[in-house]
Short mmCIF file of C-alpha atoms in Angstrom, two decimals:
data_model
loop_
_atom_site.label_atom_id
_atom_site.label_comp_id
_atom_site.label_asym_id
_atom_site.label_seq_id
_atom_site.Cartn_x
_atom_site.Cartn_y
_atom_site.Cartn_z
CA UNK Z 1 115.01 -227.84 -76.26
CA UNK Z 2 112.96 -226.55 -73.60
CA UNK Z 3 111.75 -229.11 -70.70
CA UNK Z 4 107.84 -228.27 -71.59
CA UNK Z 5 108.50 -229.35 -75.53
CA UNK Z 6 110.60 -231.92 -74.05
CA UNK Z 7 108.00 -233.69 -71.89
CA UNK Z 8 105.55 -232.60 -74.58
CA UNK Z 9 107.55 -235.17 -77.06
CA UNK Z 10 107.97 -237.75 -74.07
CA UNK Z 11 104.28 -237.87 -74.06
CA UNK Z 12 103.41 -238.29 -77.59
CA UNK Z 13 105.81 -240.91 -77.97
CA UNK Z 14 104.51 -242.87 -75.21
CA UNK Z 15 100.46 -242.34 -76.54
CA UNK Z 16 101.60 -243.11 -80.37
CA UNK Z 17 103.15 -246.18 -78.79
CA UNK Z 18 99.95 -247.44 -76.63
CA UNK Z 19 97.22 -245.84 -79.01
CA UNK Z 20 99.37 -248.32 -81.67
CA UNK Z 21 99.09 -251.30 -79.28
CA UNK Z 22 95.81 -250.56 -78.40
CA UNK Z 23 93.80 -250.66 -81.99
CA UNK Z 24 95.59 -253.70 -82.57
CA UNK Z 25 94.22 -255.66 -79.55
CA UNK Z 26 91.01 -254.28 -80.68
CA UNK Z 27 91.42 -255.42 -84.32
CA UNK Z 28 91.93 -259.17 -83.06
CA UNK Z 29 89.95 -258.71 -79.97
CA UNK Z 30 86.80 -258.10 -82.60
CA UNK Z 31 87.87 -260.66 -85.60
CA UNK Z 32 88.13 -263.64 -82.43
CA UNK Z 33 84.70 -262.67 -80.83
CA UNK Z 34 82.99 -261.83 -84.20
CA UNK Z 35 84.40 -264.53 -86.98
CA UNK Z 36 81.30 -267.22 -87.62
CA UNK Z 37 82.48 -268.77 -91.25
CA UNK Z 38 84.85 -271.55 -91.63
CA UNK Z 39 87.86 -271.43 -91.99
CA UNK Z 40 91.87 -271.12 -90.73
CA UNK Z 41 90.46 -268.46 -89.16
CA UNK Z 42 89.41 -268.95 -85.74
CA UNK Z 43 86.43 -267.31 -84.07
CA UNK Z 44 83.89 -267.57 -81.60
CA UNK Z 45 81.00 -266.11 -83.12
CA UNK Z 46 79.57 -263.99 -80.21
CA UNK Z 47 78.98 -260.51 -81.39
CA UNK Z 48 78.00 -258.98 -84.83
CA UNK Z 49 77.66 -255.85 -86.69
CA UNK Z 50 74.65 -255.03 -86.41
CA UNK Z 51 74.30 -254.74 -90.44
CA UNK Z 52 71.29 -258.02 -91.07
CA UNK Z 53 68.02 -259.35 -88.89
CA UNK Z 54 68.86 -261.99 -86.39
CA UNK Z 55 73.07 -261.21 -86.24
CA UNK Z 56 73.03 -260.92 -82.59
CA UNK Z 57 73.12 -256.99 -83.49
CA UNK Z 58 73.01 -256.30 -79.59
CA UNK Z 59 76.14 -257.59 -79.11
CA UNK Z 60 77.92 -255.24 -81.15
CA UNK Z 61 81.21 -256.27 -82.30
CA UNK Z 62 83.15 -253.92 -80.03
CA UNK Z 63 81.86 -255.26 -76.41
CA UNK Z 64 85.36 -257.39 -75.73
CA UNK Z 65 87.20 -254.57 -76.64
CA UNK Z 66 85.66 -252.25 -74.31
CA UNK Z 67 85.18 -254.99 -71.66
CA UNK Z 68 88.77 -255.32 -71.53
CA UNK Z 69 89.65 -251.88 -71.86
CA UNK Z 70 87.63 -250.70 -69.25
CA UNK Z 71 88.66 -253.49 -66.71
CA UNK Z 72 92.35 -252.23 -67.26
CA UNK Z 73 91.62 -249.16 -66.81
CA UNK Z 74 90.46 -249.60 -63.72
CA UNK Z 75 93.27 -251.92 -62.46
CA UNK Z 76 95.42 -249.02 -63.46
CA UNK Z 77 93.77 -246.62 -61.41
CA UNK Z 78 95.07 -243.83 -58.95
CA UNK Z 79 95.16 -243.68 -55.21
CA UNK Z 80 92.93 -241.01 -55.23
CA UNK Z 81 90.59 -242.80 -57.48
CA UNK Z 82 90.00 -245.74 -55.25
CA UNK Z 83 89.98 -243.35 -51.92
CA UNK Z 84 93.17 -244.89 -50.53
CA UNK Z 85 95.41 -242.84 -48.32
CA UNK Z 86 98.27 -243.17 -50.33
CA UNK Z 87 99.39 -240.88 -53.39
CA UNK Z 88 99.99 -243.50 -55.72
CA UNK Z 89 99.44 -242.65 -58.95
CA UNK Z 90 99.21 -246.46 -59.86
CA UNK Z 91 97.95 -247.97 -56.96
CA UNK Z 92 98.73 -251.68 -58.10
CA UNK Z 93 102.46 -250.98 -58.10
CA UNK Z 94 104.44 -249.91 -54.79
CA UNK Z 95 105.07 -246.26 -53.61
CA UNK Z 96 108.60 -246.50 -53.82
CA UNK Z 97 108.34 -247.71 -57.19
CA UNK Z 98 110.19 -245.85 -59.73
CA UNK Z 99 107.73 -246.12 -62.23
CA UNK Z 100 104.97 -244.19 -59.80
CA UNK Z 101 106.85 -240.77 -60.66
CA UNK Z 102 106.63 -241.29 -64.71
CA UNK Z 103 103.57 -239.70 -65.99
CA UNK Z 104 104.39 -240.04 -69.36
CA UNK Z 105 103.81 -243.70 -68.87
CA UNK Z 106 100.59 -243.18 -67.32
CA UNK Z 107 99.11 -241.48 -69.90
CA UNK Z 108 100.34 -243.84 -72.40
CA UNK Z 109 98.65 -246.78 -71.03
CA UNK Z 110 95.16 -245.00 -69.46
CA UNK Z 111 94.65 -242.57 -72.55
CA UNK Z 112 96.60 -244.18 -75.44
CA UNK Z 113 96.28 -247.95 -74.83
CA UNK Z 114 92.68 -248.32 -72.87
CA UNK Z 115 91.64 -245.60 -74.82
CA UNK Z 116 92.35 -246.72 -78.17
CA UNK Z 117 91.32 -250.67 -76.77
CA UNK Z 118 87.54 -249.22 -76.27
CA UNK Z 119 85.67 -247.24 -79.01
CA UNK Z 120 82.77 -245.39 -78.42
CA UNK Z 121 82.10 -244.61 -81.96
CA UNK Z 122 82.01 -247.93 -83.55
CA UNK Z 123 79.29 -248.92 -80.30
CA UNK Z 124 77.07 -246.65 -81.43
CA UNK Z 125 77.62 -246.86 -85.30
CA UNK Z 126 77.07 -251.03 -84.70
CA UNK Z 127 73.64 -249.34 -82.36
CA UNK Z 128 72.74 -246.59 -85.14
CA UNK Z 129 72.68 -249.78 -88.13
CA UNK Z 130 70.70 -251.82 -85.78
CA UNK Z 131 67.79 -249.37 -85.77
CA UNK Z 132 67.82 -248.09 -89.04
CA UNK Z 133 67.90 -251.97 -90.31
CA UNK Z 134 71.72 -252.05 -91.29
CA UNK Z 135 71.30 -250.73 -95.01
CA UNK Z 136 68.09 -248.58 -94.29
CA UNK Z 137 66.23 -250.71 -96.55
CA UNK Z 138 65.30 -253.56 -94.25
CA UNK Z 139 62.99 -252.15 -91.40
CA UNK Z 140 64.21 -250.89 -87.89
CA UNK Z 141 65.87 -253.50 -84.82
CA UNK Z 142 64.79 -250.58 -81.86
CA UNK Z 143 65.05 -253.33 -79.36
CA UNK Z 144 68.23 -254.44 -80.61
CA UNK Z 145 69.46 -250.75 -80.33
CA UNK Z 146 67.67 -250.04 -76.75
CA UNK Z 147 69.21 -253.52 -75.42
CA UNK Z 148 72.78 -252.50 -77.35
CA UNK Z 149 72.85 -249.53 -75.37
CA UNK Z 150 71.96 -250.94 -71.65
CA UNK Z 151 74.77 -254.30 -71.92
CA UNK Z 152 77.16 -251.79 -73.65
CA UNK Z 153 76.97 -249.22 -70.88
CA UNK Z 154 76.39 -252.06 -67.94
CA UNK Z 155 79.57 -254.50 -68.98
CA UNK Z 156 81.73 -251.22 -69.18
CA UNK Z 157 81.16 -249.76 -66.07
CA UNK Z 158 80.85 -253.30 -64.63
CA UNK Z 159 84.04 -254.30 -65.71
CA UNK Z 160 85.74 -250.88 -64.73
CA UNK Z 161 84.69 -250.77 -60.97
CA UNK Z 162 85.80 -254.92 -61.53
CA UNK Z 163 89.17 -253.60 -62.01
CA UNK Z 164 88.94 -250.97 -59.34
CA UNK Z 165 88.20 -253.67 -56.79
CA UNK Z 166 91.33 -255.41 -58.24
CA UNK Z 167 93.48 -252.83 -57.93
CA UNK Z 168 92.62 -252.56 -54.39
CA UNK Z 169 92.98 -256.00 -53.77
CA UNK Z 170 96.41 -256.01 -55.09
CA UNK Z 171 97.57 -252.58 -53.41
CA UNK Z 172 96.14 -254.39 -49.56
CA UNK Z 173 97.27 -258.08 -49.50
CA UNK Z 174 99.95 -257.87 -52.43
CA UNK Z 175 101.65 -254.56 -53.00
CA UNK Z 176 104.11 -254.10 -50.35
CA UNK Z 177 103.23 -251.20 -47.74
CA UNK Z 178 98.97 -251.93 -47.53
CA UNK Z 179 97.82 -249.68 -45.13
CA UNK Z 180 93.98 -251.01 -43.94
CA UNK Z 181 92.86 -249.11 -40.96
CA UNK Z 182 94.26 -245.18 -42.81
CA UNK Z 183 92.48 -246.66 -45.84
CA UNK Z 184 89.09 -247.40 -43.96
CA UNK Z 185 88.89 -244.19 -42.40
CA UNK Z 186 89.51 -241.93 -45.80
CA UNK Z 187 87.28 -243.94 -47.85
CA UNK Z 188 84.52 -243.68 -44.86
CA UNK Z 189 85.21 -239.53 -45.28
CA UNK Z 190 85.50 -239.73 -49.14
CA UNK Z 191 81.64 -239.17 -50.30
CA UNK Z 192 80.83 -236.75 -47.53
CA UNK Z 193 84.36 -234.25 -49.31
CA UNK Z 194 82.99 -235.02 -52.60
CA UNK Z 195 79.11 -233.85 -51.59
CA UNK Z 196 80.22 -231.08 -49.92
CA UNK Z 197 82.58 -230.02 -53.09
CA UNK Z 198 80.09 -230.45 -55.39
CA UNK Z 199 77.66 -228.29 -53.11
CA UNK Z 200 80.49 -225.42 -53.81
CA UNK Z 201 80.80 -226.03 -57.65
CA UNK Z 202 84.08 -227.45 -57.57
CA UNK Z 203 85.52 -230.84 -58.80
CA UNK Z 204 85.80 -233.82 -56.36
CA UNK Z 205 89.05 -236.05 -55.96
CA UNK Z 206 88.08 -238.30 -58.15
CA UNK Z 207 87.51 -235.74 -61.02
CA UNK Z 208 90.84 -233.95 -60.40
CA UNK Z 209 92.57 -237.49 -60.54
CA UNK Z 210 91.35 -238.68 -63.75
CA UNK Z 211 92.91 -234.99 -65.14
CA UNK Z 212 96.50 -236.24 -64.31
CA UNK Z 213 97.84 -232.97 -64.97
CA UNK Z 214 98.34 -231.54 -61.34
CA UNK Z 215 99.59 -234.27 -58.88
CA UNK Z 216 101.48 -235.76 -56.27
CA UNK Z 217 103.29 -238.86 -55.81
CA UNK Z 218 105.11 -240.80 -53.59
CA UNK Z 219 107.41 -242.54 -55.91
CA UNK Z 220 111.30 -241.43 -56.52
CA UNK Z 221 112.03 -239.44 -58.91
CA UNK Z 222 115.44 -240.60 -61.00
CA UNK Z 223 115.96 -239.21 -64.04
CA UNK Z 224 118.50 -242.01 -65.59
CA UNK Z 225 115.67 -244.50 -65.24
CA UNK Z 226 113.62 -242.22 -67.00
CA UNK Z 227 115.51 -241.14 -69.46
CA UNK Z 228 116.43 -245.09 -69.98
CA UNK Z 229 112.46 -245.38 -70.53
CA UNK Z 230 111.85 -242.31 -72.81
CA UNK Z 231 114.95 -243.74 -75.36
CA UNK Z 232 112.81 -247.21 -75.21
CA UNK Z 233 109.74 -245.76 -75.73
CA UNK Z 234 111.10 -244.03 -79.28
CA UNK Z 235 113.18 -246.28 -80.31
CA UNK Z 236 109.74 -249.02 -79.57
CA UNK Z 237 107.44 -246.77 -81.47
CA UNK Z 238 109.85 -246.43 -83.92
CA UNK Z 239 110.41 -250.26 -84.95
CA UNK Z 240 106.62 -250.91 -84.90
CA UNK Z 241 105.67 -247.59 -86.77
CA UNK Z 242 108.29 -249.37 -89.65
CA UNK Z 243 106.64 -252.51 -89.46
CA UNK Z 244 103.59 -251.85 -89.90
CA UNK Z 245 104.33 -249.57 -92.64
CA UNK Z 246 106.05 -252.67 -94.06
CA UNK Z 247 103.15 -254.76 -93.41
CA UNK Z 248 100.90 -252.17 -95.15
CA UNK Z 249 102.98 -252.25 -98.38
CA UNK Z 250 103.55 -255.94 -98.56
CA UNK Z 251 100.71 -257.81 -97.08
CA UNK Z 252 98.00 -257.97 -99.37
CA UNK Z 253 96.38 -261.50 -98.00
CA UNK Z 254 92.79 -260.78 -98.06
CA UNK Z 255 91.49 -262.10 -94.85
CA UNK Z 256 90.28 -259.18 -93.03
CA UNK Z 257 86.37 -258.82 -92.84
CA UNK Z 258 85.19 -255.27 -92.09
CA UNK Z 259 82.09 -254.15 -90.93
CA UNK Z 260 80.61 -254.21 -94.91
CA UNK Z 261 83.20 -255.99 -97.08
CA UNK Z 262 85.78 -257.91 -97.65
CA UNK Z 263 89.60 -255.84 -96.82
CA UNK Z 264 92.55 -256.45 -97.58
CA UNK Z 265 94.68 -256.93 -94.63
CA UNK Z 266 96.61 -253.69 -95.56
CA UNK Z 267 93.29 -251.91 -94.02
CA UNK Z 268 94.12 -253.59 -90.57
CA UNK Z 269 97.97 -252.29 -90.65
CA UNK Z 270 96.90 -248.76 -92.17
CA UNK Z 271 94.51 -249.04 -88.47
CA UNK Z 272 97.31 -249.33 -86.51
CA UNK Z 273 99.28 -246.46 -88.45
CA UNK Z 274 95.88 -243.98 -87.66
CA UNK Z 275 95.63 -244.72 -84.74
CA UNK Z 276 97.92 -242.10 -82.92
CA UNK Z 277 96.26 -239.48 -84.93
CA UNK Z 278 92.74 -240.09 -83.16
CA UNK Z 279 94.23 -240.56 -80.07
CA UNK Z 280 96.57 -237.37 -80.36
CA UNK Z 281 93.19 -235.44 -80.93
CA UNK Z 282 91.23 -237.46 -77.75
CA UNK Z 283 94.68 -236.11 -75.40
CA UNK Z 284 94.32 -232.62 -76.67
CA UNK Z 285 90.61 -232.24 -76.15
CA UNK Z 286 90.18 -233.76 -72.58
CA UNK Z 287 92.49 -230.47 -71.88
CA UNK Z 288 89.37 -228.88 -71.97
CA UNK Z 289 87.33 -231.18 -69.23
CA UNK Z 290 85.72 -229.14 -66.28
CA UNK Z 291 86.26 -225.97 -68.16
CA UNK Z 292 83.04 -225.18 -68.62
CA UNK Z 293 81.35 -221.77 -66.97
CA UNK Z 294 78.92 -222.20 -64.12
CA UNK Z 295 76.91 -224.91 -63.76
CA UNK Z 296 78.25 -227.20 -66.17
CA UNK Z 297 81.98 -227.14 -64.80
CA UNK Z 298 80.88 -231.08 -63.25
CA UNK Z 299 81.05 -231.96 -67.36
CA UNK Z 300 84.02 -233.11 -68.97
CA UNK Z 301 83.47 -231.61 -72.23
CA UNK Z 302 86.67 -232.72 -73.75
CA UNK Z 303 85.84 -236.16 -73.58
CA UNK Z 304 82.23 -235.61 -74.87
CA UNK Z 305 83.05 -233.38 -78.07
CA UNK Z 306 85.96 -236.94 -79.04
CA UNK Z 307 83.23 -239.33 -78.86
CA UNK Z 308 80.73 -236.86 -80.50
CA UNK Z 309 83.27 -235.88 -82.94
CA UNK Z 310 84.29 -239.63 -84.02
CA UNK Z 311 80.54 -240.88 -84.29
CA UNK Z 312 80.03 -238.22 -86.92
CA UNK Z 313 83.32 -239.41 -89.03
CA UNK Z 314 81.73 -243.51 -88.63
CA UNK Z 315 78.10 -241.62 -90.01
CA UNK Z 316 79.58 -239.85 -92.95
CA UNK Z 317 81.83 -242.84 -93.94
CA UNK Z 318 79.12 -245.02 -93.41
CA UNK Z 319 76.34 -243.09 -94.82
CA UNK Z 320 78.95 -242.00 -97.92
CA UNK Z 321 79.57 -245.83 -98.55
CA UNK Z 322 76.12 -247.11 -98.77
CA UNK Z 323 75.03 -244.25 -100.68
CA UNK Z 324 77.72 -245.24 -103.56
CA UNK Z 325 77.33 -248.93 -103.13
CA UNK Z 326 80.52 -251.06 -103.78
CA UNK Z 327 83.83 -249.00 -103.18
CA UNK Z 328 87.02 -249.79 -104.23
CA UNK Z 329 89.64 -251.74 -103.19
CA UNK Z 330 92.02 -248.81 -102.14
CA UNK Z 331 88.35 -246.74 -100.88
CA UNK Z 332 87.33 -249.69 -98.61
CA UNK Z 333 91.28 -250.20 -96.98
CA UNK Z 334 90.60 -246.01 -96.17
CA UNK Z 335 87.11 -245.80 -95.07
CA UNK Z 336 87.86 -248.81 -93.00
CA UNK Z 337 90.99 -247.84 -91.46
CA UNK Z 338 89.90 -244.61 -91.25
CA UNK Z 339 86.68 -246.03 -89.11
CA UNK Z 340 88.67 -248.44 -86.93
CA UNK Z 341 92.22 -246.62 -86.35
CA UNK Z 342 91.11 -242.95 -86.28
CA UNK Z 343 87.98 -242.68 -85.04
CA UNK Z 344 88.63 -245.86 -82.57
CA UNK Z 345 91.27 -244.10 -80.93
CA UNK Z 346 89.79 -240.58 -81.01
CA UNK Z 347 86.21 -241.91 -79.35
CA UNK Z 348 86.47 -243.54 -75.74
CA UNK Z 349 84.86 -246.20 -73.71
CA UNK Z 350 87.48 -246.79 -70.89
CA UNK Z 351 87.82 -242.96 -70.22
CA UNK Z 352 83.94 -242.12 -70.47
CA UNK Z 353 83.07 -245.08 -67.73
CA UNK Z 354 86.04 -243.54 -64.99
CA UNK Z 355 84.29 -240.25 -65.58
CA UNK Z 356 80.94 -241.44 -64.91
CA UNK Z 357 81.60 -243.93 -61.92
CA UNK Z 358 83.63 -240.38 -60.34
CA UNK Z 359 80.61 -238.75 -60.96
CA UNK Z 360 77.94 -241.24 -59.55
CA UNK Z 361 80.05 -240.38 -55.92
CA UNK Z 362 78.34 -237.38 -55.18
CA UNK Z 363 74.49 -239.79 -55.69
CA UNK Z 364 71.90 -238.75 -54.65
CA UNK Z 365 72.92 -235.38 -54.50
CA UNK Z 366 73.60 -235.04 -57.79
CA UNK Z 367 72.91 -236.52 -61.12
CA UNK Z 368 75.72 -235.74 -63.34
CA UNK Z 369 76.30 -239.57 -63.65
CA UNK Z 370 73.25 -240.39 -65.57
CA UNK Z 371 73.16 -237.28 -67.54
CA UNK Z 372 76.54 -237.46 -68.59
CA UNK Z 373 76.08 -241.66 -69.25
CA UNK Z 374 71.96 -240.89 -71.16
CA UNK Z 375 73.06 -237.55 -72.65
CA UNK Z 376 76.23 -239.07 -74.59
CA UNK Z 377 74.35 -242.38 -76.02
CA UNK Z 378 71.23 -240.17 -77.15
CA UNK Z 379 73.51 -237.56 -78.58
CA UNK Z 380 75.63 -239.72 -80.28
CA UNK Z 381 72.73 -241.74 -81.29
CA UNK Z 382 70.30 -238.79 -82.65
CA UNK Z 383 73.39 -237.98 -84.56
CA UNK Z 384 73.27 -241.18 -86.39
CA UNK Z 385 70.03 -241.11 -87.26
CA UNK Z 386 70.30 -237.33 -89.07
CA UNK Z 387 73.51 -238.12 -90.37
CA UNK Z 388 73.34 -241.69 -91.33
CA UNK Z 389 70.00 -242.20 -91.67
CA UNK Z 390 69.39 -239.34 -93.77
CA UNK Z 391 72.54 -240.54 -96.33
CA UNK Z 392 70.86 -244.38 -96.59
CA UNK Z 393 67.59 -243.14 -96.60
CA UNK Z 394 67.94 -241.53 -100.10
CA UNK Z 395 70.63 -244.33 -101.52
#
């Protein structure tokens, strides 16, 4: 097999594996913050739906998820991303560490685990219900929505530069090799590059380090350790791809709440089993960030058209399922894994905050922070309200 198909494998394997991971934190991330009734099953009762008046419909359902996510994500983060002198591509871990050279790995746990952990879609489906008044049929919440959209967009880009801050505490007083004073002086020089390079149209180091394709590092590169950790990897993904396809055929306890009914907890394990899919599609599109003629070359498009693309699946399954009314049982384990595992994973939160905090660098000079940030909620909101609110509108 040729080495591209070969690393092209590597790298599925490793974003099944996370993007797997990663909708199942999110699954019982969401039924521990969002469980209110009685029961064995514990719950805190801090976020809702959005679907009734007076549910705490601002704090969608989802706002752990992409807390956590995001924070991780920026723990995880590059060298270049935190304006370090070093070439680490994980700055937390040391530069000798075998684990620096093995981008496979890296892309498994920034775009396939935080990626699939936060959901943009289901934040602005949980926003979308909240101002059309959940079934359509119950008035508007627009402050609900409005205040949805500022805590959502605040606690993940609070919790990512959280994580950033981490990461560089760990890489200066606890990752062997902290270099302060080289540090100081690149990170004094690092707005001033990226003005300048967005003056001349091109990317700054921030952008080109959240691509991941083109890099260096100053890790070792062995390839028995990483051939070691590509034979785990399958061999991982394929035990937990076979138990959750077990899970899916024999669990049938019906504990699982969704976002409108009662599922079975086959819907949660079919989640899981979508996931990869979503998340397959989020890795292919972002090929296409900064590719974009002229002036909007600062956009990363591929990222955009994922979230876009997953809030319109959550509309027309939404939209299709209050239109009908009650669904089956085999309908509502579908729709509902098809809402949680594939469009989770395909739609972003933890990917969409790096992008923006690389972009709000280059303030005052330019904006592309807050159109990016405003011009994704709107559009992904405006397409809720054609799409959605048409389809409840005329149930």
């Amino acid at each position: 097999m040729p080495q591209r198909w070969r690393d092209l494998v590597v790298t599925l394997v490793h974003l099944a594996l996370f993007a797997q991971l990663g909708v199942l934190t999110r699954i019982y991330l969401d039924k521990l913050f969002a469980t209110c009734k009685p029961g064995p099953d514990f719950g805190t009762c801090l976020t809702s739906e959005g679907l009734k008046h007076n549910t705490l419909g601002a704090y969608f359902t989802d706002i752990a998820s992409n807390m956590l996510g995001s924070f991780i994500m920026g723990l995880l983060a590059a060298g270049a991303t935190l304006g370090l002198s070093s070439k680490k591509e994980i700055a937390i871990l040391p530069a000798k560490s075998s684990w620096q050279s093995a981008p496979e790995l890296h892309i498994g746990l920034r775009t396939g685990y935080c990626g699939s952990l936060t959901t943009f879609a289901s934040w602005e489906y949980s926003l979308v219900t909240s101002l059309l008044g959940g079934l359509g049929k119950e008035g508007g919440q627009w402050t609900e929505f409005l205040w949805g959209m500022v805590i959502g967009l605040q606690t993940a880009l609070s919790s990512y530069v959280f994580g950033q801050y981490c990461a560089m505490l760990i890489d200066r007083y606890i990752t062997p090799g902290g270099r302060a004073e080289a540090d100081l002086e690149k990170m004094a020089a690092m707005q001033t590059a990226d003005i300048q390079a967005s003056r001349a149209g091109e990317l700054t180091d921030a952008e080109k380090a959240l691509q991941m394709d083109e890099y260096e590092t100053e890790g070792p590169s062995e390839p028995g350790f990483h051939y070691k950790t590509h034979i785990g990897a399958g061999i991982l993904l394929a035990l937990s791809t076979a138990l959750f396809l077990a899970l899916f055929v024999l669990d049938n306890s019906p504990k699982h709440i969704s976002r409108q009914a009662p599922v079975s907890a086959r819907g949660r394990w079919l989640a899981v089993l979508f996931g990869p899919i979503g998340c397959t599609l989020r890795w292919t599109l972002s090929k296409t960030n900064y590719t974009l003629p002229g002036e909007w070359k600062w956009l990363p498009i591929g990222t955009f058209a994922a979230n876009m693309l997953a809030c319109t699946v959550n509309y027309f399954i939404g939209g299709t399922s209050s239109h009908l009314g009650k669904l089956s049982m085999w309908s509502t384990i579908v729709t509902y894994a098809i809402r949680t595992g594939f469009s989770g994973a395909l739609s972003t939160v933890s990917t969409f905050v790096a992008e923006i905090t690389a972009q709000f660098r280059v303030l005052p000079e330019k904006l592309h922070g807050f159109i990016y940030a405003v011009g994704s909620l709107f559009t992904g909101a405006l397409l809720g309200v054609i799409i959605y609110g048409s389809m409840v509108w005329t149930a």
